[in-house]
XYZ file of C-alpha atoms in Angstrom:
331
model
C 13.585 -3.709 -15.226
C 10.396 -5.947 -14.224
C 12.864 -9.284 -13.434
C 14.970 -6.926 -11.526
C 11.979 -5.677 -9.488
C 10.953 -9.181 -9.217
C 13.816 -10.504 -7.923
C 13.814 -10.375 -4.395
C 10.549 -12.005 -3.835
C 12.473 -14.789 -6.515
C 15.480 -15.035 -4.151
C 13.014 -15.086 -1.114
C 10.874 -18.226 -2.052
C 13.150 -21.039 -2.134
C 15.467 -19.865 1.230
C 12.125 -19.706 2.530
C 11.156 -23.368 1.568
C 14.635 -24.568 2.215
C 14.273 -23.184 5.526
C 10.693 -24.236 6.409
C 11.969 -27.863 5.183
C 14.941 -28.249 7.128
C 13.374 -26.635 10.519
C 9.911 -29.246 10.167
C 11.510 -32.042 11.739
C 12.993 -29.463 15.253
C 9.343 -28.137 14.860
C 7.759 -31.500 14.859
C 9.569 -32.404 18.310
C 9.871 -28.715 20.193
C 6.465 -27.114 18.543
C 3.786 -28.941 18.041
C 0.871 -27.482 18.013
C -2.137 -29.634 19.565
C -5.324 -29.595 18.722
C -8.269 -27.991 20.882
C -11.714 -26.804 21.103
C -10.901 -23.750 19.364
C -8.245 -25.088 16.686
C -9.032 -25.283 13.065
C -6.458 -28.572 12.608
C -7.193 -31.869 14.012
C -3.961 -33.643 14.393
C -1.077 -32.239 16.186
C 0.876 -30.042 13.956
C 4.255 -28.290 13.540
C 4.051 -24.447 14.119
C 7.129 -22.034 13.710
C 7.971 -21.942 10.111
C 7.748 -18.612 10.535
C 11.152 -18.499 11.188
C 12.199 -19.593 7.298
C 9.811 -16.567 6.472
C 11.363 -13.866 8.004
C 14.949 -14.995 7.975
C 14.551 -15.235 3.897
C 12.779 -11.935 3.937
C 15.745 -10.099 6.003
C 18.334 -12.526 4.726
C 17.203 -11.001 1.145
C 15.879 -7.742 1.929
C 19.314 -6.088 4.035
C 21.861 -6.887 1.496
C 19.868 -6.434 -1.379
C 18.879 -2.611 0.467
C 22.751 -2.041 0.766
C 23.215 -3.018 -2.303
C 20.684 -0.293 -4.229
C 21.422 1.930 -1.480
C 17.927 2.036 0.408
C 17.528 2.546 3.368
C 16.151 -0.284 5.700
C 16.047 1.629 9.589
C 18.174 -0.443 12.047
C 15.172 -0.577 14.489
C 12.959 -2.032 11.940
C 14.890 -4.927 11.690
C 15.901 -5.431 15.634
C 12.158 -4.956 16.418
C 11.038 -7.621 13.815
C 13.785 -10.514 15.535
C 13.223 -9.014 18.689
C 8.912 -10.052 18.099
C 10.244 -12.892 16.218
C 11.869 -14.293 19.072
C 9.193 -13.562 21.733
C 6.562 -15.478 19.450
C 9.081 -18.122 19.106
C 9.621 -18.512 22.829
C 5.803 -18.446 23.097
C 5.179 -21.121 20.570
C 7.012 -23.072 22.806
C 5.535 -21.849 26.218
C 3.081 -19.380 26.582
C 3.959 -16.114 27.683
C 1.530 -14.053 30.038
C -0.487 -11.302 28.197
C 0.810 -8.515 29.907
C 4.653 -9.391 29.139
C 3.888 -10.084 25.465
C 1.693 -6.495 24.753
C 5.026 -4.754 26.595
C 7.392 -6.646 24.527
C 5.298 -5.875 21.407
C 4.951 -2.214 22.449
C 7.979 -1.621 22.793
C 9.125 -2.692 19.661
C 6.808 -1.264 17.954
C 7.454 2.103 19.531
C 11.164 1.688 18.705
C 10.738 2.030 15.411
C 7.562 4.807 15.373
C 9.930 7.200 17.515
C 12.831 6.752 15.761
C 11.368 7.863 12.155
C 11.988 11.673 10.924
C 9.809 14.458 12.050
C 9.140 14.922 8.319
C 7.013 11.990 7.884
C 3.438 12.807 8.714
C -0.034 11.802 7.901
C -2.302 14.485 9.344
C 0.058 17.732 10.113
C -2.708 18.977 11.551
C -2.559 16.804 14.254
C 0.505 17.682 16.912
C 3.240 15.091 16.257
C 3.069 13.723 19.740
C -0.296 12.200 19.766
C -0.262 10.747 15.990
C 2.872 9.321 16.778
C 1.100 7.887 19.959
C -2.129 7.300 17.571
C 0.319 5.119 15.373
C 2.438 3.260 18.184
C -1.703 1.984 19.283
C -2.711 1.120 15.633
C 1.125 -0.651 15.355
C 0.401 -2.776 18.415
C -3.533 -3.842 17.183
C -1.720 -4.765 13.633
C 0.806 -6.917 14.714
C -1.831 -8.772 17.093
C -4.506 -8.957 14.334
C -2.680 -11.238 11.912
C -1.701 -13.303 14.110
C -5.360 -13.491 15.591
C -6.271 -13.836 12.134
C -3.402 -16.652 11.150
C -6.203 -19.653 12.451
C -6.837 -21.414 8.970
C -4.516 -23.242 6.322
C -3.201 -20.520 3.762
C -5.144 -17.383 5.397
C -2.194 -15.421 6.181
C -0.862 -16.571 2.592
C -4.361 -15.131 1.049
C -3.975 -11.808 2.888
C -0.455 -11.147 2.715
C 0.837 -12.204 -0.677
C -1.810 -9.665 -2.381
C -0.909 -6.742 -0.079
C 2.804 -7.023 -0.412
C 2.502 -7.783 -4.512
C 0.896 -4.482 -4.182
C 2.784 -2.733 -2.217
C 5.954 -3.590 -4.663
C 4.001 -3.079 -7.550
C 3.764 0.914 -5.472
C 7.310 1.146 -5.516
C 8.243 0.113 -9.110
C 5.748 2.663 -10.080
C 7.502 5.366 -7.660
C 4.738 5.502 -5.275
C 6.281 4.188 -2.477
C 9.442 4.329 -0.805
C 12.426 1.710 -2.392
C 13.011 0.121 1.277
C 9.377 -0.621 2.075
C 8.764 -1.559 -1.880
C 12.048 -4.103 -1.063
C 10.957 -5.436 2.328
C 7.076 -6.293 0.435
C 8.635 -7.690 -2.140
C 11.013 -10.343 -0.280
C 8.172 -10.710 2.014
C 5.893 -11.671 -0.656
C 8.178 -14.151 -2.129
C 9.103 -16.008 1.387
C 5.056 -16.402 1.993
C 4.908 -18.117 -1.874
C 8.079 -20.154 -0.694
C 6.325 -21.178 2.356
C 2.931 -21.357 1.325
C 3.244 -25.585 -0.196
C 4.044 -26.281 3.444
C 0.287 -24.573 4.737
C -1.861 -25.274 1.897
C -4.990 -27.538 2.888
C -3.855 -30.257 4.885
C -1.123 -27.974 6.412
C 1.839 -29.654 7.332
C 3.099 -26.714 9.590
C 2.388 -23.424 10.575
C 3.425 -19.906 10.851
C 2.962 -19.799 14.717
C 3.357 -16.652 16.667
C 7.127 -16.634 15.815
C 5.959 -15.672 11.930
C 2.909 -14.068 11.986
C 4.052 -11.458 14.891
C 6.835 -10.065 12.773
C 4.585 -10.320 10.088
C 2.538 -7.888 11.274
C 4.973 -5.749 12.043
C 6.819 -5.178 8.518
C 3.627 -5.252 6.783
C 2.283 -2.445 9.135
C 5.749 -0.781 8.822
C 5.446 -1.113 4.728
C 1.738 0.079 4.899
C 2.798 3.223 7.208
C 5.539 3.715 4.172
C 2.723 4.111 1.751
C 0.261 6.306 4.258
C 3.495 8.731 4.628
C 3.895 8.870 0.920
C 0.728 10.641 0.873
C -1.588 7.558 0.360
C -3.834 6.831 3.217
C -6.399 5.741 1.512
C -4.643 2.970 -0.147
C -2.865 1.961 3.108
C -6.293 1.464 4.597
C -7.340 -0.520 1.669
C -5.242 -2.511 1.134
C -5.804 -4.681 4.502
C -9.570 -3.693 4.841
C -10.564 -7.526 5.159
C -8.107 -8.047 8.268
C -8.992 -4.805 9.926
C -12.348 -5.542 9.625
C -13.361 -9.326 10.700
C -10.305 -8.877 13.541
C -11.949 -4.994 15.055
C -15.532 -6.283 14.621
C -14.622 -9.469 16.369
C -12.924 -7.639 19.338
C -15.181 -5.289 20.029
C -18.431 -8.270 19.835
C -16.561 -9.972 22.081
C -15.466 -6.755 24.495
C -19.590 -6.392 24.382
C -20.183 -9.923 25.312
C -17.630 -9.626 28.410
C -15.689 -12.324 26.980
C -11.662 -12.840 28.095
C -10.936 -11.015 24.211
C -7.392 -11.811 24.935
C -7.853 -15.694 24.963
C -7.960 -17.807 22.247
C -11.397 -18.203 20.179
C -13.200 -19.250 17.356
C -15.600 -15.882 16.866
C -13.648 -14.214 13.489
C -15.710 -14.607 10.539
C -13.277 -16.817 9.022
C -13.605 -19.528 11.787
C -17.528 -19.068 11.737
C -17.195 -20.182 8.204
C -15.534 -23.620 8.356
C -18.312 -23.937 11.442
C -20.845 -23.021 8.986
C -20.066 -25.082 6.321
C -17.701 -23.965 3.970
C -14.492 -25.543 3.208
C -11.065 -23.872 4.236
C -10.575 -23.961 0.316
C -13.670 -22.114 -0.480
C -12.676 -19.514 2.682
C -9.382 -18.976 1.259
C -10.640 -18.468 -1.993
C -12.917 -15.961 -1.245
C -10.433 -14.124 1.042
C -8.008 -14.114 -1.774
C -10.386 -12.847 -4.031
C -11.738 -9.863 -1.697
C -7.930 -9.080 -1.282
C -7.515 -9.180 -5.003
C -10.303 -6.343 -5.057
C -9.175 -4.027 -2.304
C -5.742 -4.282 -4.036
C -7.479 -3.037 -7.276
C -8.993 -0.254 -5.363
C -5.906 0.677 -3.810
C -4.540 1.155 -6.983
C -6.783 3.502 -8.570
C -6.785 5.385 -5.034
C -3.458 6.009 -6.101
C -3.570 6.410 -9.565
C -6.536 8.742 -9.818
C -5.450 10.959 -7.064
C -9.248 12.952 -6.731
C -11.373 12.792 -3.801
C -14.379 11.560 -4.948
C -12.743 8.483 -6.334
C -11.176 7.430 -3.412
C -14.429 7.602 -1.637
C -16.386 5.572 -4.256
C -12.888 3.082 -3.360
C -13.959 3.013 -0.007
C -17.627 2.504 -0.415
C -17.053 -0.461 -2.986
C -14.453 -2.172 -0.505
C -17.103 -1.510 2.673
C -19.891 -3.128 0.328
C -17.460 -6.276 -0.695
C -16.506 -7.073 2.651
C -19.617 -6.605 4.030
C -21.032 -9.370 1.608
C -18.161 -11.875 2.489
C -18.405 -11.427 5.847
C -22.605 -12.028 5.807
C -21.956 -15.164 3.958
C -19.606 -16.415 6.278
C -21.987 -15.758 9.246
C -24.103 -17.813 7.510
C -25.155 -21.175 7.163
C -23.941 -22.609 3.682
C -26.845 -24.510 2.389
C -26.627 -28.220 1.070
């Protein structure tokens, strides 16, 4: 039962180094990624292998859903290569702002409006404006991991801990087979990919990976809030919602161009400040390994009380990694 449940993330690692292989060389002359002010690389590098991680996670995740009879929506898929291919296109050549958020938007919306009535989070609200509530928080998600996708392995750190989660959820029954299926196959392809964007990276995600990313990991994470766990949904990618919200709105205060590309996320202040992308993506990985464990026990324990002790214990662990990346390492 446990190599069955593993099994998708098995099949999803090596199409998605196969993949990330045989694309490096296109990358290396199409999408290369240069280096600039705000860059955390300082050679030119490959960007795009995004595209072996999603095409192993669908290419595994569809049939395999057929097969078990779980339900994948249509517009889940078509919204993920539809984002896929706009961050491809801008990998390539940057698209305006404006176009990208509509393109995003609407994809996202095409798969919030098309779920059942059923599926709520706070019935108390009218359907209209949580649906409208979720279509905002959809569009933010998707944009916040790939603002947050700026260092060797971080998007690695983050999502291979969420996703192991969220399929450890579903074997246990508390979350929906499909979104258990799509975590799972996601969470292999980032292993199968990850050799490729450990410290020195030889290529990256680029917008073409992380977009999409954002989207089937918010789409997974909605899963679990409609199964009656909001807490855990929250949880679960506390770190990312945190660094990228804080960031935004310091730099919404300081009248900076938010939408341009920076160096202000606690993550980047880090390497600035001294530590080594190793020690960054250690310490992300091990925050993300707590919030996971408090997820679970949000889940598991199923009282009030506990979940708020949850939260308090996640705000007080990212609140500590996120001082001591602010500061100064000492020598």
């Amino acid at each position: 039962m446990v190599l069955f449940a593993l099994a998708p993330a098995v099949l999803a690692a090596p199409i998605s180094a196969c993949i990330t292989r045989w694309s490096m060389p296109l990358l290396q002359r199409y999408a290369l990624a240069r280096p600039n002010a705000r860059s955390s690389h300082r050679i030119p590098t490959p960007q795009g292998a995004g595209i072996a991680v999603i095409a192993a996670t669908l290419l595994v995740a569809a049939p395999w859903a057929a097969w078990i009879h779980a339900a994948i929506p249509l517009p889940l898929i078509g919204s993920a290569v539809l984002i896929a291919l706009v961050g491809l296109v801008d990998d390539v050549r940057p698209l305006p702002v404006v176009l990208r958020l509509l393109l995003q938007a609407g994809a996202v919306a095409a798969v919030v409006f098309t779920t059942p009535e059923a599926l709520r989070i706070v019935p108390a609200l009218p359907l209209a404006v949580e649906r409208t509530l979720i279509l905002i928080g959809g569009v933010w998600f998707v944009n916040l991991v790939n603002f947050m996708d700026g260092l060797d392995l971080m998007t690695v750190a983050e999502v291979v801990p969420v996703t192991a989660t969220l399929g450890l959820l579903g074997w246990w029954g508390d979350l929906s087979p499909s979104a258990a299926l799509i975590a799972t196959a996601l969470c292999g392809a980032m292993l199968g990919f990850a050799p490729f964007n450990r410290p020195v990276a030889k290529v990256f995600l680029g917008d073409v990976g992380s977009l999409p990313i954002g989207l089937l990991l918010g789409w997974c994470l909605l899963e679990l809030a409609w199964q009656g766990q909001p807490a855990a949904a929250l949880l679960l990618p506390a770190y990312y919602l945190v660094d990228s919200t804080v960031t935004l709105f310091r730099r919404i205060a300081r009248r900076e161009q938010f939408w341009s590309a920076h160096r202000s996320h606690f993550y980047q202040r880090a390497t600035d400040n001294g530590f080594t992308v190793r020690r960054v993506i250690g310490d992300v990985f091990a925050l993300n390994l707590l919030l996971a464990v408090l997820a679970i026990i949000t889940v598991s324990a199923s009282s009030t009380w506990v979940t708020w002790l949850a939260f308090v214990a996640g705000a007080i662990a990212i609140g500590f990694v996120l001082r001591r990346f602010s500061r100064p390492q000492a020598f």
